[in-house]
GROMACS .gro file of C-alpha atoms in nm:
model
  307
    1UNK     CA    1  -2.565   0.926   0.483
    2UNK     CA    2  -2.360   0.948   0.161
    3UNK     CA    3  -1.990   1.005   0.222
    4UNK     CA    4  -1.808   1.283   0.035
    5UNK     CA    5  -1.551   1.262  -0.229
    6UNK     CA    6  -1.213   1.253  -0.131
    7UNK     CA    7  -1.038   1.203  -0.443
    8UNK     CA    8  -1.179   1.162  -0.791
    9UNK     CA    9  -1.001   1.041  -1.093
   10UNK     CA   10  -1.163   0.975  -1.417
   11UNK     CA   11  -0.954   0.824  -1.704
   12UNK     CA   12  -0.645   0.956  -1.593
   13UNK     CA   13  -0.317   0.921  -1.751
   14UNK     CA   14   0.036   0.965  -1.745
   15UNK     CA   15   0.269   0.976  -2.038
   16UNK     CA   16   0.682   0.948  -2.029
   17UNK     CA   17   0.750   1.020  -2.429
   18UNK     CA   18   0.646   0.688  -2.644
   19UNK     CA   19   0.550   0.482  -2.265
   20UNK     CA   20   0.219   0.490  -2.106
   21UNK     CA   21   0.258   0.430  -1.717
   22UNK     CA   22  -0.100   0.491  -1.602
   23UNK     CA   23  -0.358   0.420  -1.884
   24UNK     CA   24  -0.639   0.548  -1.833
   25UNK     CA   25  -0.759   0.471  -1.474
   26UNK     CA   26  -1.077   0.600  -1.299
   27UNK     CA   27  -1.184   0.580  -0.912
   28UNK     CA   28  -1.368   0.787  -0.615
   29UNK     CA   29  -1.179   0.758  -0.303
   30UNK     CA   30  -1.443   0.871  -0.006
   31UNK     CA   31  -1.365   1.079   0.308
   32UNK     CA   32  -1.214   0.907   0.577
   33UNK     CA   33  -1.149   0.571   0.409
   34UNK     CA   34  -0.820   0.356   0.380
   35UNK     CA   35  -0.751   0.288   0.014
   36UNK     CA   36  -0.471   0.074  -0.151
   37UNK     CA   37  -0.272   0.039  -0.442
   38UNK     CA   38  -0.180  -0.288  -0.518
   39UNK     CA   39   0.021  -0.370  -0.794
   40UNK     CA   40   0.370  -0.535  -0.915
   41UNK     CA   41   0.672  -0.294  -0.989
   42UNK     CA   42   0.547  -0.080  -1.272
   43UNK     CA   43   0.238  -0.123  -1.233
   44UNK     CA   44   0.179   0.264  -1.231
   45UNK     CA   45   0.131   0.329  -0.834
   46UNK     CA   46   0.401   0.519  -0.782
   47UNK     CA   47   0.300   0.774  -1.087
   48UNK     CA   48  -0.078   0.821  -1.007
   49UNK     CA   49   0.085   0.891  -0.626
   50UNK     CA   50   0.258   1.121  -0.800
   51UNK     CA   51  -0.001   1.257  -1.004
   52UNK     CA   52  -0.245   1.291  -0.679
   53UNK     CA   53   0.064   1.469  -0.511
   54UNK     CA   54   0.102   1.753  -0.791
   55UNK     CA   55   0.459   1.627  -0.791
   56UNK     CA   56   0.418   1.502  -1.149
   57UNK     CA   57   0.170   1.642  -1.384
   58UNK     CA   58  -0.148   1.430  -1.517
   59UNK     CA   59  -0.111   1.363  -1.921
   60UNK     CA   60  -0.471   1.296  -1.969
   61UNK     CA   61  -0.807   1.313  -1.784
   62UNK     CA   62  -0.952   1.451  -1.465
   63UNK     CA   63  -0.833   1.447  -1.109
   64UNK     CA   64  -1.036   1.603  -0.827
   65UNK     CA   65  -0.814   1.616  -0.442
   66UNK     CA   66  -1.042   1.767  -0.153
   67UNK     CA   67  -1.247   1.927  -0.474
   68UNK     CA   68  -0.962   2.077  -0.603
   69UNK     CA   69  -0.815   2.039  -0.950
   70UNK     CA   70  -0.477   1.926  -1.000
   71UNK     CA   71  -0.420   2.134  -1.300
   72UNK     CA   72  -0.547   2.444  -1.098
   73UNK     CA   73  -0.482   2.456  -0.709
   74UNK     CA   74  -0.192   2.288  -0.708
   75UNK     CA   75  -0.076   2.504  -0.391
   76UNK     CA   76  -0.412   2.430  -0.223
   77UNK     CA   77  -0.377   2.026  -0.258
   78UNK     CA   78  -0.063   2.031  -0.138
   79UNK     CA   79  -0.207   2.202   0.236
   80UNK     CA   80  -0.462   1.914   0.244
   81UNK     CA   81  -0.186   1.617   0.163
   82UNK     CA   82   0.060   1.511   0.387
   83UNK     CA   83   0.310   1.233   0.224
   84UNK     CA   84   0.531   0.955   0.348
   85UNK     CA   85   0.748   0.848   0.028
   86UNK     CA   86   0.954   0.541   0.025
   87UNK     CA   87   1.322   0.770   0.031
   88UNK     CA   88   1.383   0.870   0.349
   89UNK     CA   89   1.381   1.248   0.329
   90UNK     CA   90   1.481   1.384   0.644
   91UNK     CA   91   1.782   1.615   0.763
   92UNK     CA   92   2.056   1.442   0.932
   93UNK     CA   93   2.228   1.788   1.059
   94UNK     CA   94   1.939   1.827   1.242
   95UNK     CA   95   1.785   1.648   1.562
   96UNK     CA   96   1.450   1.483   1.553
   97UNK     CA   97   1.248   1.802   1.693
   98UNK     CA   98   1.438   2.030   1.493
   99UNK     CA   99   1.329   1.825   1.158
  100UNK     CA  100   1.011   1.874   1.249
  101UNK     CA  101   1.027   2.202   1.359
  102UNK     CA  102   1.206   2.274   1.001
  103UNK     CA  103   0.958   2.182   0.837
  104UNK     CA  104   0.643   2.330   0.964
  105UNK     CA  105   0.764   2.675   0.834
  106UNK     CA  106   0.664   2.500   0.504
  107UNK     CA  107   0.322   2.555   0.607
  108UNK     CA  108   0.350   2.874   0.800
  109UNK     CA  109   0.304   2.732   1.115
  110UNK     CA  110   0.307   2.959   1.414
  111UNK     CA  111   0.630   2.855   1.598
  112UNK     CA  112   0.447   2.780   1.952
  113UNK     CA  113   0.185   2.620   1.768
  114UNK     CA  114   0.460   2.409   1.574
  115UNK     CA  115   0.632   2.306   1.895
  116UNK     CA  116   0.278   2.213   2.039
  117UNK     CA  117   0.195   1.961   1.711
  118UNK     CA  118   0.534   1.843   1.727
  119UNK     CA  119   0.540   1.686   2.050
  120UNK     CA  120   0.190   1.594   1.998
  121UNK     CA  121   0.329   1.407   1.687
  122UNK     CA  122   0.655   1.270   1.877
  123UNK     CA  123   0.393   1.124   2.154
  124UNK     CA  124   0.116   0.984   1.893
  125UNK     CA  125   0.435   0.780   1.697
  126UNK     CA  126   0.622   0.682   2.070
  127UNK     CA  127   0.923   0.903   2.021
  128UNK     CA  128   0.969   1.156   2.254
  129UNK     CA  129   1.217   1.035   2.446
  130UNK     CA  130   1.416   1.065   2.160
  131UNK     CA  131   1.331   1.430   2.054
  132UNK     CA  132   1.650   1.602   2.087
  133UNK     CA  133   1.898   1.306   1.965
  134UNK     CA  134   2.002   1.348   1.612
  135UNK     CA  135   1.888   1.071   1.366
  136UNK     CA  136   2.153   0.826   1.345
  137UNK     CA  137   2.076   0.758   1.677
  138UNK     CA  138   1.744   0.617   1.531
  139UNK     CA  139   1.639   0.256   1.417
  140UNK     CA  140   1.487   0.208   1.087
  141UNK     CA  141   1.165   0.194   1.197
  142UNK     CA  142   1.192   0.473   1.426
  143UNK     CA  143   1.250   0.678   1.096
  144UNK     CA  144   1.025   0.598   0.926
  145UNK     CA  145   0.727   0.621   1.201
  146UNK     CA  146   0.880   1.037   1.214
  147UNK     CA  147   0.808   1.037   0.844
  148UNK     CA  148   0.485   0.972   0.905
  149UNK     CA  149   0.478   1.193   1.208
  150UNK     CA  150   0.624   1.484   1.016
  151UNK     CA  151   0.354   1.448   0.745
  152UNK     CA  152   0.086   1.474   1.028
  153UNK     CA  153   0.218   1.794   1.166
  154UNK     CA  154  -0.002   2.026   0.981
  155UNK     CA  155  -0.338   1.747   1.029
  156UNK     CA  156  -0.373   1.675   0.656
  157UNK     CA  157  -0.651   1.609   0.510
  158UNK     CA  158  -0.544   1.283   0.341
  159UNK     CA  159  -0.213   1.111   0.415
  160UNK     CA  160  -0.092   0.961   0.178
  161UNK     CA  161   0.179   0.710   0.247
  162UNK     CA  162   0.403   0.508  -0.014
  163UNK     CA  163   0.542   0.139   0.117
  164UNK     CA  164   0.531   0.299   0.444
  165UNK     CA  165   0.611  -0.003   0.683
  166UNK     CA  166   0.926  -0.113   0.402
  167UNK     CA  167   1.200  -0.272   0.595
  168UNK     CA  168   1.042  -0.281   0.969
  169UNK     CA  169   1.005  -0.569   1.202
  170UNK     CA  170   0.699  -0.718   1.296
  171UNK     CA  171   0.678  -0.479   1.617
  172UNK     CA  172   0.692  -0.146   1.457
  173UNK     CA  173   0.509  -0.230   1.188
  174UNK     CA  174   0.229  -0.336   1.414
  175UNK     CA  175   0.292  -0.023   1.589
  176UNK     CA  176   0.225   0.185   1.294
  177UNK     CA  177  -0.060  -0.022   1.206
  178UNK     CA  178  -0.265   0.092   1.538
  179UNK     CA  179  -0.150   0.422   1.427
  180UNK     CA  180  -0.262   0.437   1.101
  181UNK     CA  181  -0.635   0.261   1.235
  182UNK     CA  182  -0.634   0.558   1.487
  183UNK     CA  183  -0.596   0.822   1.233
  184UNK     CA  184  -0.855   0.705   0.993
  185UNK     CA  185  -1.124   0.691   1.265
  186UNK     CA  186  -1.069   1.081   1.335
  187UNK     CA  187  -1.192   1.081   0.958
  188UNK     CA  188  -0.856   1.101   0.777
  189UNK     CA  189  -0.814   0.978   0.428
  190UNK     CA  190  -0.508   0.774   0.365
  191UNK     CA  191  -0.388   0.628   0.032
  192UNK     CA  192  -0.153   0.361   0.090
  193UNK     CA  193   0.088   0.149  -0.142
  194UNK     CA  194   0.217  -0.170  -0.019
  195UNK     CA  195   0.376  -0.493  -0.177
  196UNK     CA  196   0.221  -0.681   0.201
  197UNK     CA  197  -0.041  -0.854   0.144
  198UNK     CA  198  -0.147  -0.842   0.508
  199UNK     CA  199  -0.052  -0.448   0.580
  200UNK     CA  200  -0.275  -0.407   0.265
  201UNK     CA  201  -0.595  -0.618   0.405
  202UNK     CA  202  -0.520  -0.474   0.785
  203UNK     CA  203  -0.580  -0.162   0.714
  204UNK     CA  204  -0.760  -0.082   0.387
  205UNK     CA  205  -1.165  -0.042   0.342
  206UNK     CA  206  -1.119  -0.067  -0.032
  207UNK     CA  207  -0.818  -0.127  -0.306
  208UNK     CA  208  -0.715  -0.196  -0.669
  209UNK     CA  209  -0.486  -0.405  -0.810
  210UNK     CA  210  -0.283  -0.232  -1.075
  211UNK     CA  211  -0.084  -0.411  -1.366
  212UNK     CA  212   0.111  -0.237  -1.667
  213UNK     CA  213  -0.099   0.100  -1.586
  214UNK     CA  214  -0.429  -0.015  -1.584
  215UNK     CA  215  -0.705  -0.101  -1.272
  216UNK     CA  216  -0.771  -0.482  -1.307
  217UNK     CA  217  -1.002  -0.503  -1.023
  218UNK     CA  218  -1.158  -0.276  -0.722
  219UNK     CA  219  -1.378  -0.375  -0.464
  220UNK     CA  220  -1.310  -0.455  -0.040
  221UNK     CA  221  -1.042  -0.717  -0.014
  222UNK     CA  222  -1.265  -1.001   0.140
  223UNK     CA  223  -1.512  -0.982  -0.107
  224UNK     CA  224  -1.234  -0.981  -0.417
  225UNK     CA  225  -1.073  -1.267  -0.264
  226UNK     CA  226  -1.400  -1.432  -0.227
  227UNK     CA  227  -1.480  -1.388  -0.599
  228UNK     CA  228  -1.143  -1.428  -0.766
  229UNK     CA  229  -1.018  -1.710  -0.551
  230UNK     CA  230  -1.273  -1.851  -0.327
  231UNK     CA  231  -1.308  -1.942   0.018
  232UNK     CA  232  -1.013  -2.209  -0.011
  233UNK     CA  233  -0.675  -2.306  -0.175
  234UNK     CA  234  -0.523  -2.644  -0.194
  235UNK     CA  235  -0.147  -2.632  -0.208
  236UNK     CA  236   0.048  -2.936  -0.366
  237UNK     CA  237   0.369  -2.973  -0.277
  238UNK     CA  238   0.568  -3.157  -0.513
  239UNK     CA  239   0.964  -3.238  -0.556
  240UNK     CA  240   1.153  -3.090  -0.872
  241UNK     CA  241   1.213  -3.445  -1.005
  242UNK     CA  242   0.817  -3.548  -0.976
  243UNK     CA  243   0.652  -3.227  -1.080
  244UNK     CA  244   0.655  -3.291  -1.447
  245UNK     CA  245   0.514  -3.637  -1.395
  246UNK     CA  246   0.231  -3.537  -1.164
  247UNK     CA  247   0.131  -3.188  -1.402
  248UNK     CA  248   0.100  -3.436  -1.698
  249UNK     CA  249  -0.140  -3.665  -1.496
  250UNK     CA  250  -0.296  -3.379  -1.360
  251UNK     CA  251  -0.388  -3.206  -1.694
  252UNK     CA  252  -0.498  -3.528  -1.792
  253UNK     CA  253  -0.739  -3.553  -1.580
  254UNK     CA  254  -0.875  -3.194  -1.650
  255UNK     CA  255  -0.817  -3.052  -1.292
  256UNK     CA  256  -0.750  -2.633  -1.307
  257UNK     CA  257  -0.417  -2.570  -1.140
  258UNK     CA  258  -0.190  -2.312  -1.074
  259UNK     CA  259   0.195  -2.382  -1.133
  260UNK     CA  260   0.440  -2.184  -0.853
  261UNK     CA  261   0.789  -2.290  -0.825
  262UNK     CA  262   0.742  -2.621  -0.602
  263UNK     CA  263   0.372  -2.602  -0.523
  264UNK     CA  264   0.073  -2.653  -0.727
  265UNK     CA  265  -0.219  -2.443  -0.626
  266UNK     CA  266  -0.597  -2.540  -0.658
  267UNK     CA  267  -0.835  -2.257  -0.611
  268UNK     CA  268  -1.201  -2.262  -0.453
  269UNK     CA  269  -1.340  -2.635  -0.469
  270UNK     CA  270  -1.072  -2.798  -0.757
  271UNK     CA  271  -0.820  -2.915  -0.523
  272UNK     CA  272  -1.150  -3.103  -0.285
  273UNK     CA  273  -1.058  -3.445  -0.430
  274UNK     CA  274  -0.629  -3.419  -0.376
  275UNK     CA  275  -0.724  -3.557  -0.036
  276UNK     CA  276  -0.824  -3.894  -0.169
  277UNK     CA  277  -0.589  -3.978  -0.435
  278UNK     CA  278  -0.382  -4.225  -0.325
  279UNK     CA  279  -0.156  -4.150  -0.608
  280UNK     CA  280  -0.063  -3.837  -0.428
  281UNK     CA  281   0.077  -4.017  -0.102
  282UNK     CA  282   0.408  -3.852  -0.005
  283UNK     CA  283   0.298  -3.524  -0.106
  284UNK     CA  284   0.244  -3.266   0.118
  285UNK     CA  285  -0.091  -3.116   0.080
  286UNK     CA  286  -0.229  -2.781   0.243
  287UNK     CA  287  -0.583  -2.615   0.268
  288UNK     CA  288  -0.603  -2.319   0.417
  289UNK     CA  289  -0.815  -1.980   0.338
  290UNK     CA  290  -0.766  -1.782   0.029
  291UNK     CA  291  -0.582  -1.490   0.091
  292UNK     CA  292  -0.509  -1.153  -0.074
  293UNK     CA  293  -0.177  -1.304  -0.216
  294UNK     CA  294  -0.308  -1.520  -0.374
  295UNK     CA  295  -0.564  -1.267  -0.548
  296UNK     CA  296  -0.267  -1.102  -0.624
  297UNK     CA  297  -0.068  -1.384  -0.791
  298UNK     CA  298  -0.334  -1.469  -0.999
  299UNK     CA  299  -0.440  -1.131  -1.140
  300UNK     CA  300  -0.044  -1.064  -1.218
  301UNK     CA  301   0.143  -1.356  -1.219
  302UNK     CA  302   0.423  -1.509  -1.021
  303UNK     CA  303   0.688  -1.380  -1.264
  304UNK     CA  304   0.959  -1.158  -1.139
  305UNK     CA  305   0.927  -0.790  -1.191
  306UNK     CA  306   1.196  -0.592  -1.289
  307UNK     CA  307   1.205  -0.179  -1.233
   0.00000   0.00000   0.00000
């Protein structure tokens, strides 16, 4: 059975004066399905979130959200979307029931019916107990697990949820994992941006990897990894004062090598003979399985990014 259409972009951009920050992109995001954005800062994420969330208007192109045009039912996407953005957007005069409370009168919510979702929220994300405390009572990742709470208050459609687990420890970010997985198997569609690697192959059914505004690949994360950096990677360790040596002699003997800071990396089956050079004794050298970082790293380098 074919799944419906979610979200459908064809060749969309977004302009700011002479700079281009999405170029062009085109995808179909089905119903219930995890999709990523993957991408180095300004990449263009953050804009086509934008762009999806009628918060920013598209420059070029078509954009379809639950079947509704962006340019037209702007009102009507924004009922179907609930959004978790990176600032932290919640009232501090108020308690943690009362923000949520607050804010389903942005959606016309009957207030016994708003109380109901709210502790139903507060229970789903482990926080009632702390319902009626105000927020600087709350951890980090206790605020940002009501952000994502509060954008589930009036069951959305698609949740859409921008570097949601930034800045948690290992715990709550596993916690919202098993959230997340729970909500997309009662069919929600969720559009996540993430700089982890592992959040991003957790929890997402598909993804792209976004550099300088345009969609370099697409495809389930296995299979990309699989076909853009193979089933293993050899890591060479080498010390500052050897590494130029050991890259000469290495290019000389036409192996294909990545170079990252104090490790050379060897993708798929060109690092298979670093185990018997004896020339390489002293050297630490790692094989392990190719991973979505380093799918990343290749497609868009291991330069620093700037804003």
């Amino acid at each position: 059975m074919r799944q419906k259409t979610a979200i459908h972009a064809h060749n969309i951009t977004k302009r700011f004066d002479e700079f281009t920050a999405v170029d062009g992109i085109s995808f179909d995001i089905a119903e219930g399905e995890c999709f990523g954005f993957l991408g180095p800062n300004g990449a263009g994420k953050t804009s086509t979130m934008k762009m999806l969330s009628c918060v920013s208007p598209v420059s070029g192109g078509d954009l379809f959200v639950d079947g509704k045009d962006v340019r037209g039912d702007q009102r009507g996407i924004k009922f179907a979307l609930g959004i978790v953005s990176q600032s932290d957007s919640l009232d501090p005069d108020l308690s943690v029931l009362q923000n949520l409370l607050t804010y389903a009168r942005y959606f016309n919510m009957p207030r016994e019916l708003a109380r109901e979702r709210a502790w139903e929220s507060l229970t789903l994300f482990q926080l009632e107990e702390k319902a009626h405390q105000m927020l600087d009572a709350l951890s980090g990742g206790m605020r940002r697990r009501l952000l994502i709470a509060r954008a589930m208050l009036h069951t959305p459609k698609i949740l859409v949820l921008d570097e949601p687990t930034t800045g948690l420890d290992p715990q709550a970010r596993l916690l919202v994992w098993e959230k997340l997985t729970m909500l997309k198997s009662q069919g929600i569609t969720i559009l996540l941006t993430t700089h982890y690697m592992d959040e991003a192959a957790h929890l997402c059914d598909r993804l792209v990897v976004m550099d300088r505004g345009s969609i370099l690949v697409e495809g389930v994360p296995r299979a990309l990894v699989r076909e853009h950096v193979g089933e293993q990677v050899v890591e060479l360790r080498v010390s500052p004062a050897h590494m130029t040596g050991v890259v000469q002699r290495l290019t000389s003997d036409g192996m294909n090598f990545e170079y990252g800071g104090d490790s050379l990396y060897f993708y798929g089956d060109s690092g298979a003979a670093l185990q018997d050079d004896a020339s390489l004794n002293g050297y630490e050298i790692i094989q392990r399985p190719g991973n979505l970082e380093d799918l990343f790293l290749r497609l868009t380098g291991r330069n620093l990014r700037e804003e």
